[in-house]
CSV table of C-alpha atoms in Angstrom, one decimal:
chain,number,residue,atom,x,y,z
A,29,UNK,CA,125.0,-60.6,-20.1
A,30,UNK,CA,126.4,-57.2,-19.5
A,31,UNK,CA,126.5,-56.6,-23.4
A,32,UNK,CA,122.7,-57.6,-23.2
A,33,UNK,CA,121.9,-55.3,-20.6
A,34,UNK,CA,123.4,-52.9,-23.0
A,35,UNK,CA,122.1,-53.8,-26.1
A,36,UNK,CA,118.4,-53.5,-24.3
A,37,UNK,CA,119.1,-50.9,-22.7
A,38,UNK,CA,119.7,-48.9,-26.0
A,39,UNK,CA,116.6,-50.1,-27.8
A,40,UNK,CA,114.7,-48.8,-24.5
A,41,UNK,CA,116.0,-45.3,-25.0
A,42,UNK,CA,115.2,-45.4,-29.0
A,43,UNK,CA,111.4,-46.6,-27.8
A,44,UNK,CA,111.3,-43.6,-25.0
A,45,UNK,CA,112.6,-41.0,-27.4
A,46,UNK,CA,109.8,-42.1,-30.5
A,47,UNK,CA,107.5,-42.0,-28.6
A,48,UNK,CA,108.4,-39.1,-26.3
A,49,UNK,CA,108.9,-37.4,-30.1
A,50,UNK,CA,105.0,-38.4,-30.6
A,51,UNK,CA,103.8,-37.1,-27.8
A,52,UNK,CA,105.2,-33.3,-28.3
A,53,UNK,CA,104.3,-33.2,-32.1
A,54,UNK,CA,100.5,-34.1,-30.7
A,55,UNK,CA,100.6,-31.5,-28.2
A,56,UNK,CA,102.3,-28.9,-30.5
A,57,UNK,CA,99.4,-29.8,-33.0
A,58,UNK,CA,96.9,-29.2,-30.0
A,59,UNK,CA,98.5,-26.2,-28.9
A,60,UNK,CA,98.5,-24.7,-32.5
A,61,UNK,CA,95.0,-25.9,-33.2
A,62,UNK,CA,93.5,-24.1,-29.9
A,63,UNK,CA,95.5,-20.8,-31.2
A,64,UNK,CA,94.4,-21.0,-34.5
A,65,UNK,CA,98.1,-20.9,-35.8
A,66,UNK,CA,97.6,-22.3,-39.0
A,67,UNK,CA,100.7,-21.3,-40.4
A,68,UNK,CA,102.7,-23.1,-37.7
A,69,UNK,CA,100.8,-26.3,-38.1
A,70,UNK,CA,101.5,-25.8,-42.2
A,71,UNK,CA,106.0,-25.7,-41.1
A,72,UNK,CA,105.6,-29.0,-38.9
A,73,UNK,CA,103.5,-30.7,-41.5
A,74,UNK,CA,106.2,-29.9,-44.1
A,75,UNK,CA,109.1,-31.5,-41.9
A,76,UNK,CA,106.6,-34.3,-42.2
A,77,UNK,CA,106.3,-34.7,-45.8
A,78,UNK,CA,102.3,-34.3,-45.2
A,79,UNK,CA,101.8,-30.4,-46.7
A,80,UNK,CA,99.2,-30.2,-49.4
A,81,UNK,CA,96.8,-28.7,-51.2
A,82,UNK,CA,93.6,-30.3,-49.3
A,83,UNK,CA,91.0,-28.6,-49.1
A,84,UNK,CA,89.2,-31.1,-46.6
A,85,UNK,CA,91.7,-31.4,-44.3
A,86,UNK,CA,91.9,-27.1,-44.3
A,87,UNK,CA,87.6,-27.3,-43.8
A,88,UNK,CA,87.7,-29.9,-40.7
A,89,UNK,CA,90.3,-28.3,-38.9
A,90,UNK,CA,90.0,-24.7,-38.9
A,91,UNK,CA,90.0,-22.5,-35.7
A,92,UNK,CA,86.9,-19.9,-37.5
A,93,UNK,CA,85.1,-23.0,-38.2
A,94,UNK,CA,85.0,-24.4,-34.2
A,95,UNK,CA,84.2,-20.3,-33.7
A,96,UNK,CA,81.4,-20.3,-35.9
A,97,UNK,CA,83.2,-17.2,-37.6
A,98,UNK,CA,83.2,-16.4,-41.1
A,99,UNK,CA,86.1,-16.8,-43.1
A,100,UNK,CA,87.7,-17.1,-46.8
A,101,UNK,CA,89.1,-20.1,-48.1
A,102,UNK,CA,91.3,-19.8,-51.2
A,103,UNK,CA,92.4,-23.2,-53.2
A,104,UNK,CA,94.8,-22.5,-55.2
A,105,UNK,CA,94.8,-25.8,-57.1
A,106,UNK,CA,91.3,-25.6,-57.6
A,107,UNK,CA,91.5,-21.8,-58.2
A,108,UNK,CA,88.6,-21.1,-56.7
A,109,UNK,CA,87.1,-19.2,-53.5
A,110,UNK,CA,84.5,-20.2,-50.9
A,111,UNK,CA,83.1,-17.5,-47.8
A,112,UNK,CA,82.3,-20.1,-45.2
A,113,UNK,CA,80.7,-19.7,-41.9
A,114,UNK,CA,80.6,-23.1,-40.2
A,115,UNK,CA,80.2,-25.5,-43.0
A,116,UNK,CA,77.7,-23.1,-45.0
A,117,UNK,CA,79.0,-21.7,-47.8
A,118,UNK,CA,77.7,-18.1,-48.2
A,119,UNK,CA,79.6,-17.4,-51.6
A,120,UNK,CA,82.0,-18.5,-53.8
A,121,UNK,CA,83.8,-17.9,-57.3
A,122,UNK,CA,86.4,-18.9,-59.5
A,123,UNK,CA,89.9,-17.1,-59.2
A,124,UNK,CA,93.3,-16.7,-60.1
A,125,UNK,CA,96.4,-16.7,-58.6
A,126,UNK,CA,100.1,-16.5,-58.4
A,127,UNK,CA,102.2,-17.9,-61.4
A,128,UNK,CA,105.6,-19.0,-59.4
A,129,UNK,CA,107.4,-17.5,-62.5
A,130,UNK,CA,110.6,-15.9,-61.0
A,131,UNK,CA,112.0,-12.4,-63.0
A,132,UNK,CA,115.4,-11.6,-62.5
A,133,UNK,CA,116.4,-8.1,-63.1
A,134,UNK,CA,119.9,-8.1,-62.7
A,135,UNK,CA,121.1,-5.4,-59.8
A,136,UNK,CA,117.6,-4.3,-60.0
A,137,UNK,CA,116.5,-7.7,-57.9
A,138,UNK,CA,114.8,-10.9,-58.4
A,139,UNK,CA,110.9,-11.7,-57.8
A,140,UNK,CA,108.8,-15.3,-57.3
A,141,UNK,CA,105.4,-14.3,-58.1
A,142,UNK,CA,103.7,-17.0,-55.8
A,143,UNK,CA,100.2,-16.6,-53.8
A,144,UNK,CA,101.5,-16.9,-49.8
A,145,UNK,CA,100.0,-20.2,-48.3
A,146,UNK,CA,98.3,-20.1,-44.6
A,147,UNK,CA,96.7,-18.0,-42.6
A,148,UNK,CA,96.2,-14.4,-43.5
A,149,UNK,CA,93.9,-12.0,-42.6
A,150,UNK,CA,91.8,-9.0,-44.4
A,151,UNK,CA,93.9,-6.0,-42.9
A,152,UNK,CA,91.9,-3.4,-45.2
A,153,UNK,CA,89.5,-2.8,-47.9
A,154,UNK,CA,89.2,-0.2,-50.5
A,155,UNK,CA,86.9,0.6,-54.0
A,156,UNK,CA,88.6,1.7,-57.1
A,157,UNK,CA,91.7,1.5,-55.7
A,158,UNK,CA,94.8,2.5,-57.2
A,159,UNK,CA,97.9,0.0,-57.6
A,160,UNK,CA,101.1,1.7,-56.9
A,161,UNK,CA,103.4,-0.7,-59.0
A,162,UNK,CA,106.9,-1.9,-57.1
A,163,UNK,CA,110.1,-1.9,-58.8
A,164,UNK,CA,109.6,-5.6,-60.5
A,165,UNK,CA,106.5,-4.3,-62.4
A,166,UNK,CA,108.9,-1.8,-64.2
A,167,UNK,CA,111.7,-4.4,-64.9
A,168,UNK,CA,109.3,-7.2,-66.4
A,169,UNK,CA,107.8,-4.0,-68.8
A,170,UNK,CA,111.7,-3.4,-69.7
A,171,UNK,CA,112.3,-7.5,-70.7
A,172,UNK,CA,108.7,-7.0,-72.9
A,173,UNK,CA,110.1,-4.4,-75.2
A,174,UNK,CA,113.8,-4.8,-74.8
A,175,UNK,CA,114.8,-1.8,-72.9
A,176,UNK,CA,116.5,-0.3,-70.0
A,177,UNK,CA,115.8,0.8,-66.3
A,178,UNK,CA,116.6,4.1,-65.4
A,179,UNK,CA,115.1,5.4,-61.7
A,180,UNK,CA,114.0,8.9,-61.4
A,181,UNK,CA,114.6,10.6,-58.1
A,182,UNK,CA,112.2,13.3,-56.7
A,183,UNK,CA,114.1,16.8,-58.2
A,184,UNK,CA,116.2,15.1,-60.7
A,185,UNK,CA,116.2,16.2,-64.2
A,186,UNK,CA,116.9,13.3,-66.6
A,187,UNK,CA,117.7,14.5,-69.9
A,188,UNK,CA,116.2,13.3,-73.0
A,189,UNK,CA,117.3,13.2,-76.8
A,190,UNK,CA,115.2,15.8,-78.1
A,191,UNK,CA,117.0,18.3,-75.7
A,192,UNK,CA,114.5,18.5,-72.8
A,193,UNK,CA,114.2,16.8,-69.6
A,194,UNK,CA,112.4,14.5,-67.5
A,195,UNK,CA,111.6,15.9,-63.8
A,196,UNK,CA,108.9,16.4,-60.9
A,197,UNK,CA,106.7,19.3,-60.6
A,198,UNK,CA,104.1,19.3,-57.3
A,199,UNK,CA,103.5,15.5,-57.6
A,200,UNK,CA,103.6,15.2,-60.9
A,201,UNK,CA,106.4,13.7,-63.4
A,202,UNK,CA,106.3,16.4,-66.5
A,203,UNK,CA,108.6,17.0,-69.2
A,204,UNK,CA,110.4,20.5,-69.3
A,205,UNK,CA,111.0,21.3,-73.4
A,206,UNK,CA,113.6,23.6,-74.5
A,207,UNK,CA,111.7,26.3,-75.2
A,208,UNK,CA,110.4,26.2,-71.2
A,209,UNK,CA,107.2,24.6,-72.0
A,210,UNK,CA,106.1,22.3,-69.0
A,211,UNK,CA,104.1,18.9,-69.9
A,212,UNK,CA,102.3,16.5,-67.6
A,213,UNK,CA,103.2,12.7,-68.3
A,214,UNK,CA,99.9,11.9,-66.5
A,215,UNK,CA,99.0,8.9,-64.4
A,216,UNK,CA,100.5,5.6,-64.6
A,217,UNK,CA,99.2,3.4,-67.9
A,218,UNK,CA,99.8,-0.6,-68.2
A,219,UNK,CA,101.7,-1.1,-70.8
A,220,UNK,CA,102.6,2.8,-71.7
A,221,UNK,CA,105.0,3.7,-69.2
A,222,UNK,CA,107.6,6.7,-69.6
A,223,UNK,CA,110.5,6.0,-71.9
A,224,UNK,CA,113.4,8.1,-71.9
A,225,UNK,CA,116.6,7.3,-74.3
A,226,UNK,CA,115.8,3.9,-74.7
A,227,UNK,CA,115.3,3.2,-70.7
A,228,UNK,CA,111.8,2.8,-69.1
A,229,UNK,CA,111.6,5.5,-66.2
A,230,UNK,CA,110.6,4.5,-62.9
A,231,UNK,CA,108.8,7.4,-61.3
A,232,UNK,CA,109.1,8.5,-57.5
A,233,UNK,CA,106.8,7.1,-55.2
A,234,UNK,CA,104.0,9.3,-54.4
A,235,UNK,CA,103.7,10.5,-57.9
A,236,UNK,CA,100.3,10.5,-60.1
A,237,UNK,CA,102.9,8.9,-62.8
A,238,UNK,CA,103.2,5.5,-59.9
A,239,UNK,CA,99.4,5.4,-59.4
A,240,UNK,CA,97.7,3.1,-62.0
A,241,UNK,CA,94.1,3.0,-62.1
A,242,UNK,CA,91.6,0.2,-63.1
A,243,UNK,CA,94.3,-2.8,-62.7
A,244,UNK,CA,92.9,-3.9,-59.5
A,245,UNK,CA,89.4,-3.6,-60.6
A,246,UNK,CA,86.8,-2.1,-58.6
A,247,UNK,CA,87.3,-3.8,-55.1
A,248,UNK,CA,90.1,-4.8,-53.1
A,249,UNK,CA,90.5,-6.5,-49.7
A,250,UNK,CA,94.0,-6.2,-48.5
A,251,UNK,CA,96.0,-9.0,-46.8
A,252,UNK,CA,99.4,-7.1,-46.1
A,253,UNK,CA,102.7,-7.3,-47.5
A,254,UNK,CA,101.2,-6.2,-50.8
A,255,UNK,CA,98.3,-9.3,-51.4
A,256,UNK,CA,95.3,-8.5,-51.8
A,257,UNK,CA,91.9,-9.9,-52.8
A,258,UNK,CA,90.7,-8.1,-55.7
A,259,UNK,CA,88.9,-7.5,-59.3
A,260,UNK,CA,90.9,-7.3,-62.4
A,261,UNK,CA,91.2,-5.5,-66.0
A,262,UNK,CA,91.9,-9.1,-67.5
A,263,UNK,CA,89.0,-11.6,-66.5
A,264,UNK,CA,89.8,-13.9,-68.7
A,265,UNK,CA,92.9,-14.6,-66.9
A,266,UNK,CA,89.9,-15.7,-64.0
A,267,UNK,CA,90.9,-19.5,-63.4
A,268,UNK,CA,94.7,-19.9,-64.1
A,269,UNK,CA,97.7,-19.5,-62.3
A,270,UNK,CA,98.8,-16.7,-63.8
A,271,UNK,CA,99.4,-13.2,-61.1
A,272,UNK,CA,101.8,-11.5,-59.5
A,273,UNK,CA,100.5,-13.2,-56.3
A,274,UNK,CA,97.9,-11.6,-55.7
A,275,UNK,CA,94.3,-13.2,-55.8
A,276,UNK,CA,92.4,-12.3,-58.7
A,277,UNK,CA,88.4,-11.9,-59.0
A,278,UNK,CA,86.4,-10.7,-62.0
A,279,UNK,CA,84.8,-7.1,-60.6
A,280,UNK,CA,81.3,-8.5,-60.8
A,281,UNK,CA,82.2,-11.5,-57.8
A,282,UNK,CA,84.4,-9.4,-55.8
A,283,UNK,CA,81.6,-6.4,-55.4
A,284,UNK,CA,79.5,-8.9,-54.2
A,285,UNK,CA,82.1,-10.6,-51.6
A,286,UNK,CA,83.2,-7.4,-50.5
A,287,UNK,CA,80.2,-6.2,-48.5
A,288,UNK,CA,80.2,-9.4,-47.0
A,289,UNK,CA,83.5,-9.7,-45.2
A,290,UNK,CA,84.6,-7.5,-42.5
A,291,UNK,CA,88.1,-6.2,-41.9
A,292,UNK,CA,89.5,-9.2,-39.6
A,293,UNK,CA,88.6,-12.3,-41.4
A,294,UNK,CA,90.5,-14.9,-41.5
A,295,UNK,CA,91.8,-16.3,-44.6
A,296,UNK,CA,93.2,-19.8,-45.8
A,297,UNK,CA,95.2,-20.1,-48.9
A,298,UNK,CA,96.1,-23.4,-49.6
């Protein structure tokens, strides 16, 4: 009898701590629901093996919805983009986003180009912006044409094989010849960056040589951390996985999303 007593005593306490387990998982759910924290909800439903891409689950259940507040929703299996308010859809267009390729550059670092899932929100917007370029955009343009790194500090004067150097000048990176001529390398270029003695030079921040113009397009709403919403200089990249993480519009969509949304909105990327 007494081992009874103990052996239904322990399946009582399994049955209390289930459903005790049930109970705070629904009201965590509630709770995250109510306080529109999307991004929570997205961690618990991974422990659960129940994160996907669905789109249908993300349209029933968002906060902006119950608000009746507009908001972006981004699918990034269906590469495509919807401006809803309630269940209207005011707009929407085909896009593309990250590739999850990773680069590895050595000491340099290491990059996963993936679009960020959940909850963002449209921190900024911008026309013709400029894209400053981070340090991976450099490396993966080294691994293209088989070449080195080689980082060029504001001041520094980084020789070169013809006998001149490679420096800053009021903003600017120029080349100083031997004869004390003074050239302008210009603004940043895809695909024509500054080689020096068979490296690729990375210029200073804040120089016109790390502003690139054109690659973002001609709109851009900004979703921190360095995402953004925006046009492109390769639209027929428009429906593939295929960025940096970023999500990518052709210019002619995202000039006519980008006097619609207000700096605020929410945004769902699943």
């Amino acid at each position: 009898m007494l081992i009874s007593g103990f052996v239904l005593a322990a399946i009582l306490s399994v049955m209390l701590l289930t459903r005790t387990a049930e109970l705070r998982y629904q009201r965590d759910v509630n709770r995250m629901v109510y306080n529109d924290n999307l991004g929570v909800l997205n961690e618990v439903k991974a422990k659960l093996g129940m994160s996907g891409d669905s789109l249908n689950t993300l349209l029933s259940s968002t906060a902006a919805e119950a608000t009746n507040q507009p908001y972006l929703v981004v699918s990034m299996a269906d590469h495509r983009l919807w401006y809803k308010q309630g269940k209207e859809i005011l707009f929407e267009a085909p896009v593309a986003t990250g590739s999850g390729k990773e680069l590895v550059g050595g000491s340099h670092g290491r990059w996963r180009f993936e679009t960020p899932r959940g909850r963002l929100t449209v921190k900024g917007k911008d026309e013709n912006p400029a894209w400053v370029p981070p340090d991976w955009h450099y490396v993966e343009q080294a691994h293209k044409k088989g070449l080195g790194i080689v980082h060029l500090e504001r001041g520094e004067a980084l020789p070169t094989s013809d006998g001149g150097v490679i420096t800053t000048r009021n903003g600017e990176v120029v080349k100083r010849y031997p004869n004390g001529n003074t050239v302008s390398l210009g603004g940043g270029v895809e695909g024509k960056e500054i080689i020096a003695n068979g490296n690729i030079v990375v210029p200073p921040y804040g120089t016109t040589a790390r502003r690139y113009m054109g690659v973002l397009g001609t709109r851009r709403l900004e979703l921190g951390d360095g995402y953004g919403i925006h046009g492109t200089d390769h639209p027929e990249s428009i429906g593939q996985s295929v960025s940096h993480g970023c999500v990518r519009m052709r210019n002619e969509d995202v000039e006519k999303l980008y006097p619609m949304v207000a700096i605020g909105t929410p945004v769902y990327i699943y």
